[in-house]
Amino acid sequence: MTVPVDELVARLARVRDEEVGTAPGGPGGRGLLAEIIAAAPLLAPRRTRRRARRFALASAATAALAAAALIGVNVAAPERLRSYANAAVEIQRTDGVYEVSVKDAYAEQRRFTEAFRKMGLNVRLSIVPVTPGSERTIVAMGGESASRHGGPTVWSFDDGCRARSGACPLRVRISGEVGRDRLWLELGREARPGEPYANAHWGRKDPALARLGLPRRTVAGAVAVLRRAGLKADYAIGTVNPDGSGGMYRAAPSWRPAGGRRVGTAWTHSSTTVTLMVLPAPGDPRPDPAQNP
């Protein structure tokens, strides 16, 4: 015998349709409500929690990806400044050329490097005292950028300002690829009285000093000549070869060579001091680290 499906399902129901009626508060309605409430905890509780957990994790992952994307946008290649200035220096960038104007040549050295860092450049600029006539020129340059083929071109220039003692800005131009590798520059300024020259060297020609005829004199004789000229002596130990190469070092400032030793060569150390270099001899002191950085 065949029984319709609707009739089989109807036989399973504990509450008949005619018992429910139209009133929610009737006996049949209350019975059906009780059945639903009793069965509610059995309606896939774990699956609901797992879905909620998956939704929370998915939301967190989405937020993390959004944050990462935001960070990536912020970090990627910020626009470089076109200009920066502090009390010591001003830098202007135009068509790949950096115009550097040093306003205070005697400011703390960190102020110059700070300005380049603000411009996104890895450049260390030092303003150093130099011999008369070498002011406003690049006296030394180095670093990875300077040694790399195709690195930056650096030159100083005179804008016609002839005032001394820092009244005129010192100007430098830098062009080409610069910023990723380190570049260091030394730009000359006027030295204060008695301040050692950064570019002092035995190979530098000094006509005024040459007239004193210090080489080949004894140390005692050279010191006497300097005193008559109103100058002092300091000392170095070393050798100069005929081709101009050589090496030297300084001992402690209190060291004095014997008066009978011969002066090999001499050069201007500052506006008040001349360096006398003697050939090495047994018993000479070792180099003083403080005098030979």
Short mmCIF file of C-alpha atoms in Angstrom, two decimals:
data_model
loop_
_atom_site.label_atom_id
_atom_site.label_comp_id
_atom_site.label_asym_id
_atom_site.label_seq_id
_atom_site.Cartn_x
_atom_site.Cartn_y
_atom_site.Cartn_z
CA MET A 1 0.00 0.00 0.00
CA THR A 2 1.32 3.43 -0.90
CA VAL A 3 1.11 6.27 1.64
CA PRO A 4 1.62 9.88 0.46
CA VAL A 5 4.77 11.58 1.80
CA ASP A 6 2.79 14.46 3.27
CA GLU A 7 0.79 12.03 5.38
CA LEU A 8 3.96 10.30 6.67
CA VAL A 9 5.48 13.62 7.70
CA ALA A 10 2.26 14.72 9.32
CA ARG A 11 2.21 11.55 11.48
CA LEU A 12 5.67 12.54 12.90
CA ALA A 13 4.49 15.92 14.22
CA ARG A 14 3.67 16.01 17.93
CA VAL A 15 1.42 19.06 17.49
CA ARG A 16 -1.30 18.95 14.81
CA ASP A 17 -2.11 21.89 12.57
CA GLU A 18 -5.64 22.05 13.95
CA GLU A 19 -4.19 22.29 17.49
CA VAL A 20 -2.07 25.34 16.68
CA GLY A 21 -4.96 27.45 15.46
CA THR A 22 -4.57 31.11 14.78
CA ALA A 23 -3.89 32.29 18.34
CA PRO A 24 -0.19 32.26 19.32
CA GLY A 25 -1.15 31.88 22.96
CA GLY A 26 -3.31 28.80 22.46
CA PRO A 27 -2.39 25.36 23.81
CA GLY A 28 -1.13 24.12 20.52
CA GLY A 29 0.95 27.23 19.90
CA ARG A 30 2.50 27.01 23.34
CA GLY A 31 3.38 23.39 22.80
CA LEU A 32 5.03 24.08 19.46
CA LEU A 33 6.99 27.00 20.96
CA ALA A 34 8.21 24.77 23.77
CA GLU A 35 9.36 22.17 21.23
CA ILE A 36 11.29 24.81 19.25
CA ILE A 37 13.00 26.26 22.34
CA ALA A 38 13.96 22.79 23.58
CA ALA A 39 15.50 21.92 20.21
CA ALA A 40 17.36 25.26 19.80
CA PRO A 41 20.66 24.18 21.50
CA LEU A 42 20.86 21.23 19.12
CA LEU A 43 20.98 23.43 16.00
CA ALA A 44 24.68 23.04 15.05
CA PRO A 45 26.23 25.09 17.93
CA ARG A 46 29.88 24.30 17.03
CA ARG A 47 29.47 25.12 13.40
CA THR A 48 28.08 28.54 14.36
CA ARG A 49 31.09 29.27 16.64
CA ARG A 50 33.56 28.04 14.04
CA ARG A 51 32.02 30.24 11.41
CA ALA A 52 32.15 33.21 13.77
CA ARG A 53 35.81 32.46 14.51
CA ARG A 54 36.60 32.13 10.81
CA PHE A 55 34.83 35.40 10.15
CA ALA A 56 36.83 37.13 12.91
CA LEU A 57 40.13 35.74 11.56
CA ALA A 58 39.20 36.75 8.04
CA SER A 59 38.34 40.24 9.25
CA ALA A 60 41.67 40.49 11.11
CA ALA A 61 43.58 39.29 8.05
CA THR A 62 41.77 41.78 5.86
CA ALA A 63 42.61 44.57 8.31
CA ALA A 64 46.26 43.49 8.41
CA LEU A 65 46.47 43.47 4.63
CA ALA A 66 44.90 46.89 4.51
CA ALA A 67 47.40 48.17 7.09
CA ALA A 68 50.30 46.63 5.16
CA ALA A 69 49.09 48.24 1.98
CA LEU A 70 48.82 51.57 3.77
CA ILE A 71 52.33 51.24 5.20
CA GLY A 72 53.67 50.30 1.79
CA VAL A 73 52.19 53.42 0.29
CA ASN A 74 53.70 55.57 3.02
CA VAL A 75 57.19 54.06 2.84
CA ALA A 76 57.61 53.84 -0.91
CA ALA A 77 59.82 56.61 -2.34
CA PRO A 78 58.72 59.76 -0.51
CA GLU A 79 58.97 62.95 -2.49
CA ARG A 80 62.33 64.58 -1.83
CA LEU A 81 62.42 68.12 -0.58
CA ARG A 82 63.33 70.73 -3.14
CA SER A 83 64.96 72.93 -0.52
CA TYR A 84 66.04 72.98 3.10
CA ALA A 85 67.76 75.57 5.27
CA ASN A 86 68.96 75.92 8.83
CA ALA A 87 71.11 78.58 10.50
CA ALA A 88 74.31 77.13 8.98
CA VAL A 89 73.48 76.12 5.41
CA GLU A 90 70.86 76.26 2.67
CA ILE A 91 70.36 73.63 -0.06
CA GLN A 92 68.28 74.11 -3.21
CA ARG A 93 67.53 71.33 -5.73
CA THR A 94 66.85 72.24 -9.36
CA ASP A 95 66.87 69.78 -12.27
CA GLY A 96 69.15 67.31 -10.50
CA VAL A 97 71.65 69.96 -9.35
CA TYR A 98 72.05 70.77 -5.66
CA GLU A 99 73.09 74.32 -4.89
CA VAL A 100 74.70 74.46 -1.44
CA SER A 101 75.21 77.80 0.26
CA VAL A 102 77.10 77.73 3.58
CA LYS A 103 75.89 80.73 5.56
CA ASP A 104 77.93 80.15 8.72
CA ALA A 105 81.29 78.52 8.01
CA TYR A 106 82.05 78.33 11.75
CA ALA A 107 78.85 76.54 12.76
CA GLU A 108 78.86 73.06 14.31
CA GLN A 109 79.79 70.51 11.66
CA ARG A 110 76.71 68.40 12.37
CA ARG A 111 74.46 71.18 11.07
CA PHE A 112 75.81 70.72 7.53
CA THR A 113 75.30 66.94 7.48
CA GLU A 114 71.87 67.40 9.05
CA ALA A 115 70.78 69.57 6.12
CA PHE A 116 71.85 66.98 3.54
CA ARG A 117 70.04 64.25 5.48
CA LYS A 118 66.84 66.30 5.37
CA MET A 119 67.22 66.40 1.59
CA GLY A 120 67.58 62.62 1.47
CA LEU A 121 71.31 62.73 0.68
CA ASN A 122 74.08 60.72 2.33
CA VAL A 123 76.61 63.56 2.24
CA ARG A 124 78.98 64.69 4.96
CA LEU A 125 80.18 68.23 4.43
CA SER A 126 83.03 69.54 6.62
CA ILE A 127 84.12 73.17 6.61
CA VAL A 128 87.84 73.23 7.44
CA PRO A 129 90.46 75.96 7.99
CA VAL A 130 92.88 76.26 5.08
CA THR A 131 95.96 78.15 3.99
CA PRO A 132 95.46 81.68 2.61
CA GLY A 133 94.27 81.53 -0.99
CA SER A 134 92.57 78.13 -0.59
CA GLU A 135 89.36 79.46 0.93
CA ARG A 136 86.09 78.63 -0.84
CA THR A 137 87.58 75.61 -2.62
CA ILE A 138 87.12 71.84 -2.28
CA VAL A 139 90.29 70.67 -0.52
CA ALA A 140 89.34 66.97 -0.22
CA MET A 141 86.62 64.61 -1.40
CA GLY A 142 85.98 60.89 -1.03
CA GLY A 143 83.51 58.15 -0.21
CA GLU A 144 81.75 55.48 -2.24
CA SER A 145 79.87 57.95 -4.41
CA ALA A 146 83.04 59.85 -5.32
CA SER A 147 84.95 56.69 -6.30
CA ARG A 148 82.12 55.09 -8.27
CA HIS A 149 82.11 55.50 -12.05
CA GLY A 150 79.35 57.88 -12.99
CA GLY A 151 79.22 59.34 -9.49
CA PRO A 152 78.38 62.96 -8.71
CA THR A 153 80.30 65.96 -9.96
CA VAL A 154 81.20 68.44 -7.24
CA TRP A 155 82.70 71.86 -7.63
CA SER A 156 82.90 75.09 -5.66
CA PHE A 157 82.40 78.46 -7.25
CA ASP A 158 82.97 82.09 -6.48
CA ASP A 159 79.92 84.30 -6.86
CA GLY A 160 81.97 87.49 -6.81
CA CYS A 161 81.67 88.06 -3.07
CA ARG A 162 85.09 89.07 -1.75
CA ALA A 163 84.35 89.73 1.91
CA ARG A 164 86.26 87.70 4.49
CA SER A 165 85.58 86.25 7.96
CA GLY A 166 82.43 84.40 6.94
CA ALA A 167 80.56 87.42 5.59
CA CYS A 168 80.15 85.73 2.20
CA PRO A 169 78.52 82.31 1.89
CA LEU A 170 80.65 79.42 0.67
CA ARG A 171 79.02 77.86 -2.38
CA VAL A 172 79.15 74.32 -3.76
CA ARG A 173 77.29 72.58 -6.59
CA ILE A 174 76.63 68.85 -6.67
CA SER A 175 75.20 67.17 -9.76
CA GLY A 176 74.74 63.58 -10.87
CA GLU A 177 73.79 60.49 -8.89
CA VAL A 178 74.13 61.09 -5.18
CA GLY A 179 72.25 59.97 -2.09
CA ARG A 180 72.47 56.18 -1.85
CA ASP A 181 76.23 55.97 -1.24
CA ARG A 182 78.21 58.07 1.15
CA LEU A 183 80.00 61.16 -0.13
CA TRP A 184 82.23 63.37 2.01
CA LEU A 185 83.54 66.82 1.16
CA GLU A 186 85.93 69.25 2.80
CA LEU A 187 85.38 72.87 1.87
CA GLY A 188 87.97 75.47 2.84
CA ARG A 189 87.30 78.49 5.01
CA GLU A 190 89.51 81.20 6.47
CA ALA A 191 91.47 79.94 9.47
CA ARG A 192 91.43 81.73 12.77
CA PRO A 193 94.78 83.02 14.10
CA GLY A 194 96.92 80.03 15.11
CA GLU A 195 94.36 77.47 13.89
CA PRO A 196 96.08 74.51 12.12
CA TYR A 197 95.49 74.35 8.38
CA ALA A 198 93.64 71.24 7.20
CA ASN A 199 95.55 71.29 3.90
CA ALA A 200 99.02 71.78 5.38
CA HIS A 201 101.48 69.40 3.70
CA TRP A 202 105.15 69.23 2.83
CA GLY A 203 104.35 69.35 -0.88
CA ARG A 204 102.59 72.71 -0.72
CA LYS A 205 104.61 75.57 -2.14
CA ASP A 206 104.91 78.59 0.15
CA PRO A 207 107.12 81.32 -1.30
CA ALA A 208 107.36 83.21 2.01
CA LEU A 209 108.47 80.09 3.84
CA ALA A 210 110.88 79.14 1.05
CA ARG A 211 112.71 82.45 1.54
CA LEU A 212 113.61 81.40 5.10
CA GLY A 213 115.75 78.51 3.80
CA LEU A 214 114.90 76.07 6.58
CA PRO A 215 115.70 72.71 4.91
CA ARG A 216 119.24 71.41 5.55
CA ARG A 217 119.66 73.68 8.56
CA THR A 218 120.08 72.18 12.00
CA VAL A 219 117.00 72.15 14.21
CA ALA A 220 118.60 74.79 16.46
CA GLY A 221 119.41 77.01 13.46
CA ALA A 222 115.92 76.69 11.99
CA VAL A 223 114.27 77.52 15.32
CA ALA A 224 116.40 80.69 15.59
CA VAL A 225 115.30 81.80 12.11
CA LEU A 226 111.65 81.23 12.98
CA ARG A 227 111.90 83.20 16.19
CA ARG A 228 113.29 86.19 14.34
CA ALA A 229 110.27 85.97 12.01
CA GLY A 230 107.86 85.85 14.97
CA LEU A 231 106.98 82.18 14.37
CA LYS A 232 107.03 79.00 16.45
CA ALA A 233 108.10 75.47 15.50
CA ASP A 234 106.43 72.12 15.86
CA TYR A 235 107.99 68.83 14.80
CA ALA A 236 107.43 65.75 12.70
CA ILE A 237 109.51 62.67 11.89
CA GLY A 238 109.60 61.32 8.36
CA THR A 239 111.15 61.01 4.93
CA VAL A 240 110.40 62.73 1.63
CA ASN A 241 111.49 61.02 -1.59
CA PRO A 242 112.74 62.90 -4.68
CA ASP A 243 109.42 62.31 -6.46
CA GLY A 244 107.53 64.00 -3.63
CA SER A 245 106.19 60.85 -2.02
CA GLY A 246 107.03 59.93 1.53
CA GLY A 247 105.61 59.52 4.98
CA MET A 248 105.66 61.24 8.34
CA TYR A 249 104.20 61.13 11.83
CA ARG A 250 104.06 63.34 14.88
CA ALA A 251 105.25 62.51 18.35
CA ALA A 252 103.76 63.95 21.53
CA PRO A 253 103.63 67.77 21.52
CA SER A 254 106.27 67.92 24.29
CA TRP A 255 108.88 66.06 22.20
CA ARG A 256 111.83 68.04 20.84
CA PRO A 257 114.55 66.66 18.54
CA ALA A 258 118.16 67.33 19.39
CA GLY A 259 119.35 70.73 18.19
CA GLY A 260 122.03 69.20 15.99
CA ARG A 261 119.69 67.11 13.87
CA ARG A 262 119.08 68.24 10.31
CA VAL A 263 115.78 69.54 9.00
CA GLY A 264 114.65 67.54 5.98
CA THR A 265 111.80 69.83 4.94
CA ALA A 266 109.37 72.34 6.43
CA TRP A 267 105.85 73.57 5.79
CA THR A 268 103.39 76.07 7.21
CA HIS A 269 101.28 74.52 9.97
CA SER A 270 99.24 77.61 10.90
CA SER A 271 99.49 81.39 10.77
CA THR A 272 101.83 81.24 13.78
CA THR A 273 103.62 77.87 13.46
CA VAL A 274 105.90 76.05 11.01
CA THR A 275 106.42 72.29 11.02
CA LEU A 276 110.04 71.13 10.92
CA MET A 277 110.44 67.51 9.80
CA VAL A 278 113.59 65.57 10.73
CA LEU A 279 114.75 62.24 9.36
CA PRO A 280 114.08 59.19 11.54
CA ALA A 281 116.80 58.24 14.01
CA PRO A 282 117.32 55.48 16.61
CA GLY A 283 115.51 56.24 19.85
CA ASP A 284 112.80 58.39 18.25
CA PRO A 285 109.40 58.16 19.99
CA ARG A 286 106.55 56.22 18.49
CA PRO A 287 103.64 58.04 16.82
CA ASP A 288 101.23 59.76 19.19
CA PRO A 289 97.66 58.57 18.34
CA ALA A 290 96.26 61.94 19.36
CA GLN A 291 98.53 63.68 16.84
CA ASN A 292 98.07 61.12 14.05
CA PRO A 293 94.32 60.40 13.64
#
